[in-house]
Coordinates of C-alpha atoms in Angstrom, one line a residue:
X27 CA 110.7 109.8 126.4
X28 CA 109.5 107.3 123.8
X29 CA 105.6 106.0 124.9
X30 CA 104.4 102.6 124.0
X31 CA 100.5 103.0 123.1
X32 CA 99.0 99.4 123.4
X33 CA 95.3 98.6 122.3
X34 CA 93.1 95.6 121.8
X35 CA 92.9 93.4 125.0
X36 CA 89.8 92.2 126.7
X37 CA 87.8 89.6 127.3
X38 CA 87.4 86.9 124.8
X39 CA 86.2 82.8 125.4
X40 CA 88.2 80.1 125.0
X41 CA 89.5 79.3 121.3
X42 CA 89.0 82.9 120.6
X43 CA 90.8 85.1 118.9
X44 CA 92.4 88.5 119.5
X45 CA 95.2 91.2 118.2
X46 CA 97.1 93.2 120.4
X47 CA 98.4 96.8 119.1
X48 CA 101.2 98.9 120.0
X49 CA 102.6 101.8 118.9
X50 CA 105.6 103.9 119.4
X51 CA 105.6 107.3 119.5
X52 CA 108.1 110.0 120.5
X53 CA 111.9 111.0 119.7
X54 CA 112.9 107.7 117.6
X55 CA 115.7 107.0 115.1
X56 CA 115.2 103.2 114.7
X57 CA 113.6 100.6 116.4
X58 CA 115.8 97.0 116.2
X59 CA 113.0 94.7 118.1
X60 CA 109.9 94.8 119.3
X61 CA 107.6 92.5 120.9
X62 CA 104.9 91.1 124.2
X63 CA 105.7 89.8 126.9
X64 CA 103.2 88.6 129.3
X65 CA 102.9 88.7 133.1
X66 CA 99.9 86.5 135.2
X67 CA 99.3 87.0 138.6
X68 CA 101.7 85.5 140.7
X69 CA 104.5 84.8 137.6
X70 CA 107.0 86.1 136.4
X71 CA 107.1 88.4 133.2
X72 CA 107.9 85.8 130.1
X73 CA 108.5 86.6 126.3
X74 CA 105.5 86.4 124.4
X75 CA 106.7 87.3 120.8
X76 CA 109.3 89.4 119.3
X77 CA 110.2 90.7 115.6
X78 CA 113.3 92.4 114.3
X79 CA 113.4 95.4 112.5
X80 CA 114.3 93.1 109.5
X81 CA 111.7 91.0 110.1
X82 CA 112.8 88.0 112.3
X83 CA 110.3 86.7 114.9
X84 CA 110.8 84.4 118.0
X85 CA 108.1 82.9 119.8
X86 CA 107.8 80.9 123.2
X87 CA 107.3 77.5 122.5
X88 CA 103.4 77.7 124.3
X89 CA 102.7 80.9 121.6
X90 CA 104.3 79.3 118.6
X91 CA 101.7 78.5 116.1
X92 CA 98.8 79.7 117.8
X93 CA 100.4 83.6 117.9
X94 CA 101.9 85.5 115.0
X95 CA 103.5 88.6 115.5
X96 CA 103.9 91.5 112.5
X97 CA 105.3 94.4 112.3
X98 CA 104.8 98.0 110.5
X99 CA 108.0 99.7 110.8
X100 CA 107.2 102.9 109.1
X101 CA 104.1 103.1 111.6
X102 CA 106.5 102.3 114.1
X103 CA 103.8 99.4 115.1
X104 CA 103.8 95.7 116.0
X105 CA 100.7 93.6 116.4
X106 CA 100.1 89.9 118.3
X107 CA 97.4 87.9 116.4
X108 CA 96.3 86.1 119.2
X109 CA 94.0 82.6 118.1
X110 CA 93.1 79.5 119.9
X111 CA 93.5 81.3 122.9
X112 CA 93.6 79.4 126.3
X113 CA 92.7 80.4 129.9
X114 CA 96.4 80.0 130.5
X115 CA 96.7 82.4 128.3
X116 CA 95.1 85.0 130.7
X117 CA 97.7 88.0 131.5
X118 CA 98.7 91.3 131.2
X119 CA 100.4 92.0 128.0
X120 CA 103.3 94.2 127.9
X121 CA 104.4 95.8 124.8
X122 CA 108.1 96.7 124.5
X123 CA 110.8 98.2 122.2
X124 CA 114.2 98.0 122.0
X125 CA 115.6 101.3 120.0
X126 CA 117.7 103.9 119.2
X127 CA 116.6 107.2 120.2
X128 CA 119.1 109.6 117.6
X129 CA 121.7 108.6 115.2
X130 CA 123.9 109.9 117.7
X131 CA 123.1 106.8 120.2
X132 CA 125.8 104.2 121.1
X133 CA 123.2 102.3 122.8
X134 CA 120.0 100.4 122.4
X135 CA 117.3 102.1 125.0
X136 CA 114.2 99.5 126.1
X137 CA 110.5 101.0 126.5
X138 CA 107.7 99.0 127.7
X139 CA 104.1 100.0 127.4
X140 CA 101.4 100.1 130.5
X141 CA 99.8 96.9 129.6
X142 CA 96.5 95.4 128.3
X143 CA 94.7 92.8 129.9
X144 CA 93.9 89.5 128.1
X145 CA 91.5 87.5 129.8
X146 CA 90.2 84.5 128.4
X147 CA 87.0 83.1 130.0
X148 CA 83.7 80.7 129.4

């Protein structure tokens, strides 16, 4: 199936800055959304960021302005420019698609990637 390759978390201090990477890979026709969601210990996963194939982004109201999500689609790659980064901010990301696998699809298929950890620290 498709795999969702994620890339750049780690450890960074408060007011950092950091950019998340993900890319998609596999048997793909067209990918309508992708985006991060975010899951701490003890919470439930919550929408980071997403963008639209055309180019539309939502944001949660505790990313927006301090996040910006981009998007390559013929790399089939999305990015989270993380700054002013906050312990609260401390998760595992999630990457995830929403796509069609074949022109043939009468359905939109969601992947999500393994995860990255974010920690934000002193």
């Amino acid at each position: 199936q498709v795999q969702l390759l994620e890339s750049g978390g780690g450890l960074v201090q408060p007011g950092g800055s950091l950019t998340l990477s993900c890319v998609a890979s596999g048997s793909i026709f067209s990918i309508y959304v992708m985006g991060w969601y975010r899951q701490a210990p003890g919470k439930q996963r919550e929408l980071v960021a997403n963008i639209s194939s055309g180019g539309t982004t939502l944001y949660t109201s505790t990313a927006k302005g301090r996040f910006t999500i981009s998007r390559d689609n013929a790399k089939n790659t999305v990015h989270l420019q993380m700054n002013s980064l906050r312990p609260e901010d401390t998760a595992v990301y999630y990457c995830y698609a929403a796509l069609v696998r074949s022109r043939d699809s009468d359905y939109v298929e969601e992947y999500w990637g393994q995860g990255t950890q974010v920690t934000v620290s002193s």
